[in-house]
mmCIF file of C-alpha atoms (C1' of nucleotides) in Angstrom:
data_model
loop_
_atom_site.group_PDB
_atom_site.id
_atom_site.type_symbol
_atom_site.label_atom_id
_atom_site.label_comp_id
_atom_site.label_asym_id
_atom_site.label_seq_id
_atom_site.Cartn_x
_atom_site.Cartn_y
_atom_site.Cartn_z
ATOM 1 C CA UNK L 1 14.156 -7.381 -4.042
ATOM 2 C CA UNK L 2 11.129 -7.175 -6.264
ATOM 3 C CA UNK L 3 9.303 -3.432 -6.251
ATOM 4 C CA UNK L 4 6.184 -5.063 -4.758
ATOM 5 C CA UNK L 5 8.080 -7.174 -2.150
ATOM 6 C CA UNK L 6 9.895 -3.347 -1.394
ATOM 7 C CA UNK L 7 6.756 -1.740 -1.070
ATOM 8 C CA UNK L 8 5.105 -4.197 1.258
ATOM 9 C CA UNK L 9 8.460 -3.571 3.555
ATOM 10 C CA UNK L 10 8.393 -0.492 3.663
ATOM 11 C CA UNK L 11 4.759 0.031 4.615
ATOM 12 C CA UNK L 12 5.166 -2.881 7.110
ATOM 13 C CA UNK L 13 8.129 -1.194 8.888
ATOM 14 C CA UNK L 14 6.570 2.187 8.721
ATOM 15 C CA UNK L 15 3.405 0.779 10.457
ATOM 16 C CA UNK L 16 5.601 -0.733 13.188
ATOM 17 C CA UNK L 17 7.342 2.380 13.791
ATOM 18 C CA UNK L 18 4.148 4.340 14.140
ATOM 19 C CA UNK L 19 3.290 1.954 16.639
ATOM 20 C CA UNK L 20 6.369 2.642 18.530
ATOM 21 C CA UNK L 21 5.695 6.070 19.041
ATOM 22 C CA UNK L 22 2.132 5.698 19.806
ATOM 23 C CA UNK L 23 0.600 6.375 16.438
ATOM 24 C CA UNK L 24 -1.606 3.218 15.284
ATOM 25 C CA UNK L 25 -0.965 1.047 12.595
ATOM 26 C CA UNK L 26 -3.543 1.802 10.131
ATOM 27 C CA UNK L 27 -2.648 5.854 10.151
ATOM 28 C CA UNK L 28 0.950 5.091 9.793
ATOM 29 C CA UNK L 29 0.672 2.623 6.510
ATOM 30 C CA UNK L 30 -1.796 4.844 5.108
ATOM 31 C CA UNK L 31 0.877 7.631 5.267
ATOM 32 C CA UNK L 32 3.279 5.386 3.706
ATOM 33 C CA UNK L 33 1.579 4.091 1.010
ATOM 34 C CA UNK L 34 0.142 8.181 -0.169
ATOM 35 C CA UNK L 35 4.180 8.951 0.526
ATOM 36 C CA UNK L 36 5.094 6.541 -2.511
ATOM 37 C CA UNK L 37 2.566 6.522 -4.624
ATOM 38 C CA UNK L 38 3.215 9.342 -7.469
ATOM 39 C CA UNK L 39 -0.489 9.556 -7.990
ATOM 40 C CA UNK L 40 -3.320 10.673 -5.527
ATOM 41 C CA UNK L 41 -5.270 7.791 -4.171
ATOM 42 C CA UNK L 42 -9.289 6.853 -3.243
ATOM 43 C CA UNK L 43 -10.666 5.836 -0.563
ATOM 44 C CA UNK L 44 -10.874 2.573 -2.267
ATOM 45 C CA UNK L 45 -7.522 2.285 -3.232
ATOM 46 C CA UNK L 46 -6.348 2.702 0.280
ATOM 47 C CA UNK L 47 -9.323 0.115 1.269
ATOM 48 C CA UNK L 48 -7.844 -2.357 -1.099
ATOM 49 C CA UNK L 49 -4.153 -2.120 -1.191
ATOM 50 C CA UNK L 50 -4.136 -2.569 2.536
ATOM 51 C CA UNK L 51 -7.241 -4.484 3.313
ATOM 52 C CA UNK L 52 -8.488 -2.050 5.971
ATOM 53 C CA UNK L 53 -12.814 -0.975 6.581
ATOM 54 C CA UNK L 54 -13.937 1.620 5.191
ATOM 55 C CA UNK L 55 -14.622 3.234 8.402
ATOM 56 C CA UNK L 56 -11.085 2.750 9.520
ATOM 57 C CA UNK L 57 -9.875 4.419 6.412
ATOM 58 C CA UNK L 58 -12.077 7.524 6.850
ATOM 59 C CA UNK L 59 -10.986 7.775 10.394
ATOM 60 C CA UNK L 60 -7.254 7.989 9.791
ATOM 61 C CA UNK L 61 -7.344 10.013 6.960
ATOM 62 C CA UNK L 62 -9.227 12.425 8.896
ATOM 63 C CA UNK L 63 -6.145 12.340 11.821
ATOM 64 C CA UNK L 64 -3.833 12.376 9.418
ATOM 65 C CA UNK L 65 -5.318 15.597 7.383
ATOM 66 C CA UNK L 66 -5.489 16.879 11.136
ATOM 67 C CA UNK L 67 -1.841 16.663 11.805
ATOM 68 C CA UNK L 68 -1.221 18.980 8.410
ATOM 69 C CA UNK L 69 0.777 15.573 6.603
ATOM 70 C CA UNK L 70 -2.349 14.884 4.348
ATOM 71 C CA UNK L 71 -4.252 16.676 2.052
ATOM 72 C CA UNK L 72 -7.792 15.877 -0.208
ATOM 73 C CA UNK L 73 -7.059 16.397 -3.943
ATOM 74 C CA UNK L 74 -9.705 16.986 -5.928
ATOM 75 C CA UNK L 75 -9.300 15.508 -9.270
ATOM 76 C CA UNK L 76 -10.940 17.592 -11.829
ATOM 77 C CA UNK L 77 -14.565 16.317 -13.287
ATOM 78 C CA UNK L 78 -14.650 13.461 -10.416
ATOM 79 C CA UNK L 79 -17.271 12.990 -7.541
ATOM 80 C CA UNK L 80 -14.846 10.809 -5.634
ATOM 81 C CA UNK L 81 -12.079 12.176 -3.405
ATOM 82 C CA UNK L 82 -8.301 11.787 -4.126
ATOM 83 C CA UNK L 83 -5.646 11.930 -0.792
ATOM 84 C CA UNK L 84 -2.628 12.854 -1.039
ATOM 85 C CA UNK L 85 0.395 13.093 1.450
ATOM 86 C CA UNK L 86 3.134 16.064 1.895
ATOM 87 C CA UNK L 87 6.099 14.772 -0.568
ATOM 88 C CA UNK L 88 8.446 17.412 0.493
ATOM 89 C CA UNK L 89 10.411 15.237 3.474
ATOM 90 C CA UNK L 90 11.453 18.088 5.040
ATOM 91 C CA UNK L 91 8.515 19.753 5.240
ATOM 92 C CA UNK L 92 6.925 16.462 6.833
ATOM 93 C CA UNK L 93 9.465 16.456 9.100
ATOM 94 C CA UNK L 94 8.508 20.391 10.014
ATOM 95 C CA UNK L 95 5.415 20.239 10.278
ATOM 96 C CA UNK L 96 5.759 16.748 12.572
ATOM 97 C CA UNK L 97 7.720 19.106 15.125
ATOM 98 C CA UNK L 98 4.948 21.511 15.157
ATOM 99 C CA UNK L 99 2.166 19.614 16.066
ATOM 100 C CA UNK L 100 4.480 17.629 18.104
ATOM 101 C CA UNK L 101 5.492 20.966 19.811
ATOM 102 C CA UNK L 102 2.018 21.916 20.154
ATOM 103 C CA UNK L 103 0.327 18.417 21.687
ATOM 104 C CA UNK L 104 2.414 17.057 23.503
ATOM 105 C CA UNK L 105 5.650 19.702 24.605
ATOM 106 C CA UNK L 106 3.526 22.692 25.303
ATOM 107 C CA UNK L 107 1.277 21.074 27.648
ATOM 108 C CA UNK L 108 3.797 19.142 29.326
ATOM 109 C CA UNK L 109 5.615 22.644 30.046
ATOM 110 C CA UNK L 110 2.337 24.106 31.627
ATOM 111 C CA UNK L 111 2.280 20.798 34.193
ATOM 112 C CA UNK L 112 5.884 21.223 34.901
ATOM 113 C CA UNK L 113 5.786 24.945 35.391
ATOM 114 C CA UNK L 114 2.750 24.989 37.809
ATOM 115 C CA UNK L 115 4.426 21.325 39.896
ATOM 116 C CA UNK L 116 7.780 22.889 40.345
ATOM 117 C CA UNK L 117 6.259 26.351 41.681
ATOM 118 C CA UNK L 118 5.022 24.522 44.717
ATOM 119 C CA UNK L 119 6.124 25.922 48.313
ATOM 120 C CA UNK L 120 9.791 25.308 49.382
ATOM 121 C CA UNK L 121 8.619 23.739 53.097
ATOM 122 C CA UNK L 122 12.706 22.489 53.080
ATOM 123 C CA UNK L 123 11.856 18.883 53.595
ATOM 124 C CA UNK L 124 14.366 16.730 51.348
ATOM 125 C CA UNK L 125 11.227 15.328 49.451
ATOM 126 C CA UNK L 126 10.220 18.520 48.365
ATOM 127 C CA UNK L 127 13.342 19.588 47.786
ATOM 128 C CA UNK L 128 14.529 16.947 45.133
ATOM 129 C CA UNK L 129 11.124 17.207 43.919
ATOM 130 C CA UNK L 130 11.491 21.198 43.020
ATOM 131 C CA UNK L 131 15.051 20.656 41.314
ATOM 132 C CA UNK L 132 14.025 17.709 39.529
ATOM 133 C CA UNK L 133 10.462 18.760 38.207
ATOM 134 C CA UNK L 134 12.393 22.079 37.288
ATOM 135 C CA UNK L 135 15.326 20.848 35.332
ATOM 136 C CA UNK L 136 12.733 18.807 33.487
ATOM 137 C CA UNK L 137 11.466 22.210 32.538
ATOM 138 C CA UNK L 138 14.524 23.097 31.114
ATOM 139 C CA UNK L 139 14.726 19.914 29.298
ATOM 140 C CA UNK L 140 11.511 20.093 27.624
ATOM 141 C CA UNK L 141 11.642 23.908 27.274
ATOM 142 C CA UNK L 142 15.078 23.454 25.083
ATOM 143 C CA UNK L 143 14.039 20.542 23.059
ATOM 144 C CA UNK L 144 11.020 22.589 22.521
ATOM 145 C CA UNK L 145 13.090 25.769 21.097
ATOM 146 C CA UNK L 146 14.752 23.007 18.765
ATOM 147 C CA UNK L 147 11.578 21.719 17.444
ATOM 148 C CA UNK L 148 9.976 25.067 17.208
ATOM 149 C CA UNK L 149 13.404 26.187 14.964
ATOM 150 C CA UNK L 150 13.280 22.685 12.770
ATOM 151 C CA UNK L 151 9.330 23.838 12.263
ATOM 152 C CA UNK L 152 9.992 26.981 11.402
ATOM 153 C CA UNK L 153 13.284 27.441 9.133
ATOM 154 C CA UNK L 154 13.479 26.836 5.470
ATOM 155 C CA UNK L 155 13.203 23.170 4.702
ATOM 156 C CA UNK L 156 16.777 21.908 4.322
ATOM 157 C CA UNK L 157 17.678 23.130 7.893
ATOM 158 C CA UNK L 158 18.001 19.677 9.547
ATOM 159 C CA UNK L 159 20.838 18.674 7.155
ATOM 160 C CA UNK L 160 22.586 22.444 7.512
ATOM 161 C CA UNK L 161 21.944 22.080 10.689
ATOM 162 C CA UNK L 162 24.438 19.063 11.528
ATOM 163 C CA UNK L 163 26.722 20.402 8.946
ATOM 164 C CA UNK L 164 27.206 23.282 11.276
ATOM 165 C CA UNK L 165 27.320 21.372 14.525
ATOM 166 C CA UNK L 166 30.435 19.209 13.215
ATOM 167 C CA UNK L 167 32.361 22.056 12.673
ATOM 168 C CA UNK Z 1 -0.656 23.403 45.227
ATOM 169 C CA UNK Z 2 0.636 20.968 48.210
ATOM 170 C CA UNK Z 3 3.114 18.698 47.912
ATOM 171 C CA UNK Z 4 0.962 15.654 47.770
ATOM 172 C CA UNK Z 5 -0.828 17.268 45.008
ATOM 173 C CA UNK Z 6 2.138 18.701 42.725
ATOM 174 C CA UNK Z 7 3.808 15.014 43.236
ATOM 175 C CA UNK Z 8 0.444 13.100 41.977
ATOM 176 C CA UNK Z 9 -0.208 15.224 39.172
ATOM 177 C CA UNK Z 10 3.565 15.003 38.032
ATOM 178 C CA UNK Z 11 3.286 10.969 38.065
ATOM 179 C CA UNK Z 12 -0.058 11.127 36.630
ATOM 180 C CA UNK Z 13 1.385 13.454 33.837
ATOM 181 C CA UNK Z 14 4.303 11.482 33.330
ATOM 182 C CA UNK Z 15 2.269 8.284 33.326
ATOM 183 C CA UNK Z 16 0.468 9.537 29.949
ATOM 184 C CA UNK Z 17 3.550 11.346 28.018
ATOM 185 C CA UNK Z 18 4.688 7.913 28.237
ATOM 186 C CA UNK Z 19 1.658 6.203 26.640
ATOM 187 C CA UNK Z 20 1.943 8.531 23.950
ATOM 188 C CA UNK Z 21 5.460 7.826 23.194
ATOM 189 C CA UNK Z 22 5.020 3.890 23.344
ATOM 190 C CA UNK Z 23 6.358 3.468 27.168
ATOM 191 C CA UNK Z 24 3.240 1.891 29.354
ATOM 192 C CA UNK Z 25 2.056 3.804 32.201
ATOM 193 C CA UNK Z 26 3.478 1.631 34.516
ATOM 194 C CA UNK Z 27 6.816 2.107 33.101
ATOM 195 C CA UNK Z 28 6.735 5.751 33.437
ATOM 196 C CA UNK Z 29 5.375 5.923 36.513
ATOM 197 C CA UNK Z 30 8.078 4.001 38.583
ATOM 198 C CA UNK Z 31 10.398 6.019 36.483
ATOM 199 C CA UNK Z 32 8.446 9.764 37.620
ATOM 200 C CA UNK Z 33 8.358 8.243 41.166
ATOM 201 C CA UNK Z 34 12.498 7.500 41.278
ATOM 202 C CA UNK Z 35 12.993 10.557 39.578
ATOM 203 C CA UNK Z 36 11.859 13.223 42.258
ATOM 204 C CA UNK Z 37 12.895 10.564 45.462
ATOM 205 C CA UNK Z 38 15.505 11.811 47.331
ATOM 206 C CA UNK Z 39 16.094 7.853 48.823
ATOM 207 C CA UNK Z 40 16.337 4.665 47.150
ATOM 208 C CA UNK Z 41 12.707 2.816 47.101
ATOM 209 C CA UNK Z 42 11.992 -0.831 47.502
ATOM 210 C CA UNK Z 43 9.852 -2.944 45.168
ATOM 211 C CA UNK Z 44 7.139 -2.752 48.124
ATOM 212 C CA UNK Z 45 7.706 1.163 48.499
ATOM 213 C CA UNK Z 46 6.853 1.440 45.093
ATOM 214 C CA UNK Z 47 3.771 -1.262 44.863
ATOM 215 C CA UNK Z 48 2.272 1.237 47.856
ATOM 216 C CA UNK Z 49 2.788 4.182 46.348
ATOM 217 C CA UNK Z 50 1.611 3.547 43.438
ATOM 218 C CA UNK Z 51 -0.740 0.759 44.094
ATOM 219 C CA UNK Z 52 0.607 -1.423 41.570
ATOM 220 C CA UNK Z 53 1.260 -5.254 41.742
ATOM 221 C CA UNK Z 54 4.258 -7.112 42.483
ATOM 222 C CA UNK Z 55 4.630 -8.485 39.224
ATOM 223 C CA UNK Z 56 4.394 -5.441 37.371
ATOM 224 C CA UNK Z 57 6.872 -3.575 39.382
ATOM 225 C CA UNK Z 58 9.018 -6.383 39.058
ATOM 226 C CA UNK Z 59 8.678 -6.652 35.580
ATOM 227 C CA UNK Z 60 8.963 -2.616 34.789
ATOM 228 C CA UNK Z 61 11.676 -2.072 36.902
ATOM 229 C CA UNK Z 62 13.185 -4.593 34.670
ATOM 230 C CA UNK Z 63 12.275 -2.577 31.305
ATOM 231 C CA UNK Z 64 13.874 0.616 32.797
ATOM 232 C CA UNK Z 65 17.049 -1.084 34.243
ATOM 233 C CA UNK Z 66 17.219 -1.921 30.385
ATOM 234 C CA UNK Z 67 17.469 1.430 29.251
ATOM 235 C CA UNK Z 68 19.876 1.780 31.498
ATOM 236 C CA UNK Z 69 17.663 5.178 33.911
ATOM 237 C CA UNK Z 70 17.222 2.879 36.971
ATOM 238 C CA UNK Z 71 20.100 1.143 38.755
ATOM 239 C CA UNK Z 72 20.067 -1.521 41.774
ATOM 240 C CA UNK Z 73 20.961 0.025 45.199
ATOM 241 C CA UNK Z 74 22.078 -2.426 47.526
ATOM 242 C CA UNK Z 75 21.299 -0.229 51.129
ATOM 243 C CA UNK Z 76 24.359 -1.932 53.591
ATOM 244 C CA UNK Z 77 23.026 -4.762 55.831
ATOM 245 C CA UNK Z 78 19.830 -4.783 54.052
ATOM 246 C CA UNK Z 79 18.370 -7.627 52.167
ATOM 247 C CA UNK Z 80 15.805 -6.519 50.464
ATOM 248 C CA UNK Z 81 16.913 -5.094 46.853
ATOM 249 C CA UNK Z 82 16.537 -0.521 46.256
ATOM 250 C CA UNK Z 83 15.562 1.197 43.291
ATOM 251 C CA UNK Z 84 16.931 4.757 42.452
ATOM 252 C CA UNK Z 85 16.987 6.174 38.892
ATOM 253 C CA UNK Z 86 19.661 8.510 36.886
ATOM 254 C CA UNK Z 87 19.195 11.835 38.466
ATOM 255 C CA UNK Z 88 20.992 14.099 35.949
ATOM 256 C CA UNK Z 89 18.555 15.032 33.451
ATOM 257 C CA UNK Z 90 21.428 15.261 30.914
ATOM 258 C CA UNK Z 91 22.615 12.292 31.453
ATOM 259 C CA UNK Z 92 19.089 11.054 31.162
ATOM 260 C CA UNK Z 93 18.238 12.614 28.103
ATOM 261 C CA UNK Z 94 21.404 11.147 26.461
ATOM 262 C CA UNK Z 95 20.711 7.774 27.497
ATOM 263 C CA UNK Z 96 17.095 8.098 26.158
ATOM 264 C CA UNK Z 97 19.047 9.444 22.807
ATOM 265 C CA UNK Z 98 21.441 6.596 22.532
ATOM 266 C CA UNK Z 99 19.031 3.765 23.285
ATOM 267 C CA UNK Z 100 16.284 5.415 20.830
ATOM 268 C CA UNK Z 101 18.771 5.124 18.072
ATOM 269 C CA UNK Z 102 19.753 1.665 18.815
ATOM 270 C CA UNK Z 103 16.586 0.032 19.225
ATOM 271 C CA UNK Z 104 14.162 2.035 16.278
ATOM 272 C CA UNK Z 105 16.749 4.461 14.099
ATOM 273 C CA UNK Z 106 19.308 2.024 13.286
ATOM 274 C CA UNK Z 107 16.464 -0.690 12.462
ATOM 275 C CA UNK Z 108 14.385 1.885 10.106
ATOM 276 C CA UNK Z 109 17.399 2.665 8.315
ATOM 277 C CA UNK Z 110 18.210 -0.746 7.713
ATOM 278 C CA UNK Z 111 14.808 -1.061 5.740
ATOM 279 C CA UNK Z 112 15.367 1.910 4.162
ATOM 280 C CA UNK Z 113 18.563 1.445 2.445
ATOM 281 C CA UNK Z 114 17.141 -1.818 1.931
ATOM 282 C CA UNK Z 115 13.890 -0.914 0.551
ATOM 283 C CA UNK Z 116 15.648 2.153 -1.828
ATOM 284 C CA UNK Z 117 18.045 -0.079 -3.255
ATOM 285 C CA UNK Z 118 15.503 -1.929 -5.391
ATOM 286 C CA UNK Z 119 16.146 -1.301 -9.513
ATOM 287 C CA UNK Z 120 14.964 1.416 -11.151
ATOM 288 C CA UNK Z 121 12.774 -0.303 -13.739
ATOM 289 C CA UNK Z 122 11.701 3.440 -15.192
ATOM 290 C CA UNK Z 123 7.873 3.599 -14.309
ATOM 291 C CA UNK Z 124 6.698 6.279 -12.195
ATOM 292 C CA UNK Z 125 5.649 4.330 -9.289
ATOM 293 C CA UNK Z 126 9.547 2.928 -8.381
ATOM 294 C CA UNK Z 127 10.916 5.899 -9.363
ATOM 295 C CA UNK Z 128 8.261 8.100 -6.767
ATOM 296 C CA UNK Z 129 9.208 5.014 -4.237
ATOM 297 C CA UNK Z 130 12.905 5.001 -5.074
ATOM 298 C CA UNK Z 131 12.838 8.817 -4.189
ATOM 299 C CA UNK Z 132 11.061 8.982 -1.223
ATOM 300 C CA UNK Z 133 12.623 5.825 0.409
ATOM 301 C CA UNK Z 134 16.039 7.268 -0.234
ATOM 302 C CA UNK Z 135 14.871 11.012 1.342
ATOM 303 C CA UNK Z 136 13.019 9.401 4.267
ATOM 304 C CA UNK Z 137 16.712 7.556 4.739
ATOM 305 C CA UNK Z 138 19.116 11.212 4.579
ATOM 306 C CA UNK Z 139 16.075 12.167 6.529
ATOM 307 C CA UNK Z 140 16.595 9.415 9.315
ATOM 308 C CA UNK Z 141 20.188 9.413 9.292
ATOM 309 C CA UNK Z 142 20.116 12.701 9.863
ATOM 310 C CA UNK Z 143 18.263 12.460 12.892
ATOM 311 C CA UNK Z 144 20.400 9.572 14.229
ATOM 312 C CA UNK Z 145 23.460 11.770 13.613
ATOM 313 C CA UNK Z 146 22.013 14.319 15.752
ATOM 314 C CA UNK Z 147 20.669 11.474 18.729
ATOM 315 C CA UNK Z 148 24.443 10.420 18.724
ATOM 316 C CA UNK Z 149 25.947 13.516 19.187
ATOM 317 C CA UNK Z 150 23.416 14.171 22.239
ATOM 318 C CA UNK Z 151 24.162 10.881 23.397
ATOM 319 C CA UNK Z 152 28.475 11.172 23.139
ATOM 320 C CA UNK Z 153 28.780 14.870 24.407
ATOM 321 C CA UNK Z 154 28.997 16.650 28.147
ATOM 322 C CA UNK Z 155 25.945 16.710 30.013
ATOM 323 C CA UNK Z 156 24.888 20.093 29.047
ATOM 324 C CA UNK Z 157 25.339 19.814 24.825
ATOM 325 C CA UNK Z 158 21.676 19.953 24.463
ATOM 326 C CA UNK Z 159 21.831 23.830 26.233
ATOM 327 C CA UNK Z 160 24.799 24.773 24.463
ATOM 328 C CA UNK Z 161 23.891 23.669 21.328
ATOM 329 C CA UNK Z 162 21.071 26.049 21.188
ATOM 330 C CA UNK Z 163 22.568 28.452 22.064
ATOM 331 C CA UNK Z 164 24.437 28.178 19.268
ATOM 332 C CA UNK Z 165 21.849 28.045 17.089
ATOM 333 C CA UNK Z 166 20.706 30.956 18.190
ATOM 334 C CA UNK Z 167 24.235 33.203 17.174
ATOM 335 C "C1'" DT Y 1 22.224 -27.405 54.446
ATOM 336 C "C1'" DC Y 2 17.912 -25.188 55.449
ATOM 337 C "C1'" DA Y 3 14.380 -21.913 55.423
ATOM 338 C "C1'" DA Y 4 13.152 -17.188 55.474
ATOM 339 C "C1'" DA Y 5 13.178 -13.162 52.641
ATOM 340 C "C1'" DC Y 6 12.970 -11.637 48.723
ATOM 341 C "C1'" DT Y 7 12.417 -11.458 43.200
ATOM 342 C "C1'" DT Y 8 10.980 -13.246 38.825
ATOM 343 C "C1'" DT Y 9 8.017 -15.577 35.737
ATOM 344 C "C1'" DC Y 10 3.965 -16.410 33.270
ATOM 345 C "C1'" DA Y 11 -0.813 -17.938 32.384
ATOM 346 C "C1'" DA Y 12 -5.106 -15.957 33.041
ATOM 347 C "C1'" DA Y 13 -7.997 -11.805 33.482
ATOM 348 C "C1'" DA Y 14 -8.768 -7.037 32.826
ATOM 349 C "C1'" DA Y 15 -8.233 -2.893 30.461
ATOM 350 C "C1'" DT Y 16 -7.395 -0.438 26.558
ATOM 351 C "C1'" DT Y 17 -7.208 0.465 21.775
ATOM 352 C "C1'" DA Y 18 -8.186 -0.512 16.968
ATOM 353 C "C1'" DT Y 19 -11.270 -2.153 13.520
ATOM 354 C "C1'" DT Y 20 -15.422 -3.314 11.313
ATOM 355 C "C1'" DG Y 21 -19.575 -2.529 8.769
ATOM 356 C "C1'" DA Y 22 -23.954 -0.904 8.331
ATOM 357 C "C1'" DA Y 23 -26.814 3.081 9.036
ATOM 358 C "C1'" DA Y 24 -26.913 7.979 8.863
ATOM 359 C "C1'" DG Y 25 -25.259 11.927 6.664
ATOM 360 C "C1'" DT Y 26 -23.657 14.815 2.791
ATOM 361 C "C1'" DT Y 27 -22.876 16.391 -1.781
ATOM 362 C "C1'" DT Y 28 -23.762 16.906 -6.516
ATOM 363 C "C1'" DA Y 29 -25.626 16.272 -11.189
ATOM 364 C "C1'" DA Y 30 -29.586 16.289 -13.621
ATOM 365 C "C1'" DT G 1 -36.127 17.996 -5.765
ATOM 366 C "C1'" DT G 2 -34.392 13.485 -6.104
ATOM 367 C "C1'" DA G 3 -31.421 9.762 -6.067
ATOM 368 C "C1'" DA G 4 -26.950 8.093 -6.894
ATOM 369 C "C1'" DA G 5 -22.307 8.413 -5.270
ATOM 370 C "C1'" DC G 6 -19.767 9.045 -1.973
ATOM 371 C "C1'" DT G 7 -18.102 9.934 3.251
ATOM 372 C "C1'" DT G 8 -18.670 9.881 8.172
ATOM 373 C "C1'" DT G 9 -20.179 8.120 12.426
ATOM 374 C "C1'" DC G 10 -20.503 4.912 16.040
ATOM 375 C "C1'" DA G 11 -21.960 0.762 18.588
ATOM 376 C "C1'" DA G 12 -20.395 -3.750 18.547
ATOM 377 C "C1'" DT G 13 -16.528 -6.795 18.110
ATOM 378 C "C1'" DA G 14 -11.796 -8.075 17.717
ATOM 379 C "C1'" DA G 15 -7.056 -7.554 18.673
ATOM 380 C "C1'" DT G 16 -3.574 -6.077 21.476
ATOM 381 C "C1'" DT G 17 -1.466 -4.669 25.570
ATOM 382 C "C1'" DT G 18 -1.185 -4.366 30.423
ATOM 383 C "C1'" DT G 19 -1.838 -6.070 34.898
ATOM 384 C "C1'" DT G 20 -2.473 -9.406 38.367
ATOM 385 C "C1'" DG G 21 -1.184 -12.866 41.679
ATOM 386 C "C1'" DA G 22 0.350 -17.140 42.871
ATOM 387 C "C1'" DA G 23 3.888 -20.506 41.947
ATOM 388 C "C1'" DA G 24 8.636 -21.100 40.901
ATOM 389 C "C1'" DG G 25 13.133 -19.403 41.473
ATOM 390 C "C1'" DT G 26 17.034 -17.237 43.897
ATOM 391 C "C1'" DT G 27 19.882 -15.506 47.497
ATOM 392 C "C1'" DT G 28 21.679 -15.208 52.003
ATOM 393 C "C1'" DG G 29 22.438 -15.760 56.994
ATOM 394 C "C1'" DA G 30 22.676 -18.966 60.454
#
DNA sequence: TCAAACTTTCAAAAATTATTGAAAGTTTAA
DNA sequence: TTAAACTTTCAATAATTTTTGAAAGTTTGA
């Protein structure tokens, strides 16, 4: 496989996945393509390389900068501004479980907490409903200590991490 | 909050997690519904309750069936075809682990080994893109290590294993 | 075998979400 | 200041995804 062939691939596949997980297509490729490119990019570039709007571009960037996994880079004696993405894997991956933690886990907790505190009146519906809404809680309150340790540990913890859980 | 109320706002909730993870309202409202029943529902139990039509039930139920959270439950000397859906949150999440691997981590690192094993022809740009494929792979298999473990173990690995971390 | 009871399929319609592009806004150098 | 260079906004449009509902399909009891 050619390098430009590779490239196209991989920002293909990554655009998929965002998709998957309900993050559109446009903010996931233009991840992908600041993740492999050694050099800060323009707005144009972006534009170009993977024939999106202007508009478009400006939008995503902005999410992306948002969600802590892109950054503006100023490039000295230039009017036009560079983007650039986190290279440090890990710390993508960290700071994914924090804002992940924080949009979408911690409100989910509140919901759960306040559903499952509802009056016992003994019925079997309300019952089942109690124990179920509350070992969601647990659930989401456990994968939620995870994510909050993977966010906040040093950067290689992931890997450590399953190191120590084979033992 | 009544029981009406606390059961509503859990679907409703549940409804949008899901469209933020990829899974379409629908989906994840049948699933919410099952979860908290104490009986079995039919197609047409469903459709009322939450005012959906026949072919998107039908069609849904199918999705979830897939994943392997909703079984068939014939009810004896009844025709008509029951819903109910795994009610052991453990078990749940470690279905949800093992078919998330299957069906997008195994795919991704496909690509990515894929994608990484392209030759090095020295310039910065394959060697940036030769780098961060092969990270975003230890990265990703990582992860899947850690799905599969959730997915294999007893019910309660995901408390345990926190617990754990936490020594 | 038939026909009632039920489920699935799928083309069309509706709803939602993403994208465009041009106008408005902002920044900076002179 | 001004105006060129650049970015953001947002209403309109396009693309995608979901939902509907009626027709086709299936199963079962008599």
């Amino acid at each position: 496989m050619k390098m430009t062939e590779a490239k196209d691939k991989f920002i293909q596949t990554w655009g998929s996945l965002g998709t998957l997980w309900g993050i559109n297509k446009a903010m996931a490729q233009i991840h992908a393509l600041l993740l492999i490119s050694p050099e800060p990019l323009s707005m144009e570039d972006i534009m170009e390389e993977l024939q999106i709007s202007r508009g478009n571009t400006s939008m995503n960037l902005r999410q992306l900068i948002d969600w802590g996994i892109v950054f503006k880079a100023s490039k000295a004696g230039e009017r036009k501004e560079y983007f650039t993405s986190e290279k440090d894997i890990n710390e993508l991956a960290r700071q994914i479980a924090r804002e992940r933690s924080r949009r979408e886990i911690q409100p989910t907790l509140k919901v759960l907490k306040e559903v499952s505190n509802i009056e016992d009146d003994g019925s079997a519906e309300t019952q089942e409903f109690i124990k179920q809404t509350k070992a969601l809680y647990e659930l989401a309150d456990t994968a939620d200590a995870i994510l909050n340790r993977i966010a906040n540990q040093e950067s290689n913890w992931l890997t450590k991490t399953f190191i120590k859980l084979l033992k």
